[in-house]
Amino acid sequence: MFILTKFEDLVQIPPHGFTNNQITSKDLEDRINEKYSNKVVQKTGLCICMYDLLKASDGLIGTGTGNANVNVTFRMIVFRPFKGEIITGTVQKCTPTGIRITTQFFDDIFVPQTMLFEGCHFDEAEKTWVWRTEESELWFDEGTVVNLRIEAEKWHDLAPKGPNEVEKEGERKVPYAIEASMAEAGLGGVEWW
């Protein structure tokens, strides 16, 4: 679910950001976390925080700005579960098309109706999914803690649109989304098993 990923970048530190008139690893860590934490890097995942600083060049002062430009190599902790991995989340919302799942820090996990247990149906009155078994009815109420299996990743480049490119009304695109399933023993509500 979490991986260490190596990055190389140019970090700029303004003069007022120096500690005791010199650049420290803490200054670099603060700038790196400010730039990357809680952001999605395409085809890499959701950056959580800097893990360690591998290499940093001497800071060169930029002309006109006074910023110190430092080339750095560092590793980040990145959220990117692999296909087939079982993770735990919480039901955020049920719709007729499926169930939206959240973790404590990532909200873009979706379980479509085709990837739910056989016998599941959407209860329109309760606005939730129900799995009817021979013994009982099991509900996917909001707030239910569930196990799910990762099936696919969806990446969207959110680059600005040109004047001739029209975006569909009401279409919500996120840079990184996960499609999952809950159709096997052990998946679904944690308290069921």
Short mmCIF file of N, CA and C in Angstrom, two decimals, residues 43 79-85 87 106 108-112 115 148-156 175-182:
data_model
loop_
_atom_site.label_atom_id
_atom_site.label_comp_id
_atom_site.label_asym_id
_atom_site.label_seq_id
_atom_site.Cartn_x
_atom_site.Cartn_y
_atom_site.Cartn_z
N LYS A 43 1.20 8.57 -12.41
CA LYS A 43 1.78 7.23 -12.55
C LYS A 43 2.71 6.86 -11.38
N PHE A 79 1.44 6.56 -1.37
CA PHE A 79 0.32 5.62 -1.31
C PHE A 79 -0.02 5.18 -2.73
N ARG A 80 0.18 3.90 -2.99
CA ARG A 80 -0.19 3.31 -4.26
C ARG A 80 -0.33 1.80 -4.07
N PRO A 81 -1.54 1.35 -3.69
CA PRO A 81 -1.72 -0.08 -3.47
C PRO A 81 -1.59 -0.84 -4.80
N PHE A 82 -1.09 -2.07 -4.73
CA PHE A 82 -0.91 -2.86 -5.95
C PHE A 82 -2.19 -3.65 -6.25
N LYS A 83 -2.32 -4.05 -7.50
CA LYS A 83 -3.49 -4.81 -7.94
C LYS A 83 -3.54 -6.13 -7.18
N GLY A 84 -4.70 -6.44 -6.62
CA GLY A 84 -4.89 -7.66 -5.85
C GLY A 84 -4.69 -7.47 -4.36
N GLU A 85 -4.19 -6.32 -3.93
CA GLU A 85 -3.95 -6.07 -2.50
C GLU A 85 -5.29 -5.87 -1.78
N ILE A 87 -7.18 -4.09 1.23
CA ILE A 87 -7.05 -2.97 2.14
C ILE A 87 -8.35 -2.79 2.92
N PHE A 106 -7.53 9.04 1.93
CA PHE A 106 -7.77 8.91 0.49
C PHE A 106 -9.24 8.56 0.26
N ASP A 108 -10.93 8.46 -2.95
CA ASP A 108 -11.31 8.13 -4.32
C ASP A 108 -11.20 6.65 -4.64
N ILE A 109 -11.88 5.83 -3.83
CA ILE A 109 -11.96 4.38 -4.06
C ILE A 109 -13.43 4.07 -4.36
N PHE A 110 -13.67 3.35 -5.46
CA PHE A 110 -15.04 3.06 -5.88
C PHE A 110 -15.19 1.58 -6.14
N VAL A 111 -16.28 1.00 -5.63
CA VAL A 111 -16.63 -0.39 -5.88
C VAL A 111 -17.90 -0.38 -6.72
N PRO A 112 -17.81 -0.70 -8.04
CA PRO A 112 -19.01 -0.70 -8.88
C PRO A 112 -19.92 -1.87 -8.53
N MET A 115 -18.98 -5.48 -9.09
CA MET A 115 -17.93 -6.08 -8.29
C MET A 115 -18.35 -6.27 -6.83
N LEU A 148 -11.59 -4.67 1.09
CA LEU A 148 -11.80 -4.67 -0.35
C LEU A 148 -10.50 -5.01 -1.05
N ARG A 149 -10.64 -5.50 -2.29
CA ARG A 149 -9.47 -5.87 -3.08
C ARG A 149 -9.31 -4.87 -4.22
N ILE A 150 -8.09 -4.39 -4.41
CA ILE A 150 -7.78 -3.43 -5.47
C ILE A 150 -7.83 -4.15 -6.82
N GLU A 151 -8.57 -3.57 -7.77
CA GLU A 151 -8.70 -4.17 -9.09
C GLU A 151 -8.03 -3.35 -10.19
N ALA A 152 -8.12 -2.03 -10.10
CA ALA A 152 -7.55 -1.19 -11.17
C ALA A 152 -7.29 0.23 -10.66
N GLU A 153 -6.38 0.91 -11.37
CA GLU A 153 -6.09 2.32 -11.10
C GLU A 153 -6.58 3.14 -12.28
N LYS A 154 -7.00 4.36 -12.00
CA LYS A 154 -7.41 5.28 -13.07
C LYS A 154 -6.65 6.59 -12.87
N TRP A 155 -5.95 6.99 -13.91
CA TRP A 155 -5.15 8.22 -13.87
C TRP A 155 -5.79 9.23 -14.82
N HIS A 156 -5.89 10.48 -14.38
CA HIS A 156 -6.39 11.57 -15.21
C HIS A 156 -5.42 12.74 -15.12
N PRO A 175 -7.20 13.23 -10.09
CA PRO A 175 -5.96 12.79 -10.73
C PRO A 175 -5.68 11.30 -10.56
N TYR A 176 -6.14 10.69 -9.44
CA TYR A 176 -5.85 9.29 -9.17
C TYR A 176 -7.05 8.68 -8.47
N ALA A 177 -7.61 7.63 -9.06
CA ALA A 177 -8.75 6.93 -8.47
C ALA A 177 -8.47 5.43 -8.51
N ILE A 178 -9.10 4.71 -7.60
CA ILE A 178 -8.92 3.26 -7.51
C ILE A 178 -10.28 2.59 -7.65
N GLU A 179 -10.30 1.51 -8.43
CA GLU A 179 -11.50 0.67 -8.54
C GLU A 179 -11.22 -0.61 -7.77
N ALA A 180 -12.19 -1.03 -6.95
CA ALA A 180 -11.99 -2.20 -6.09
C ALA A 180 -13.19 -3.13 -6.19
N SER A 181 -13.05 -4.30 -5.54
CA SER A 181 -14.15 -5.26 -5.52
C SER A 181 -14.38 -5.78 -4.10
N MET A 182 -15.63 -6.20 -3.87
CA MET A 182 -16.01 -6.86 -2.62
C MET A 182 -16.91 -8.03 -2.99
#
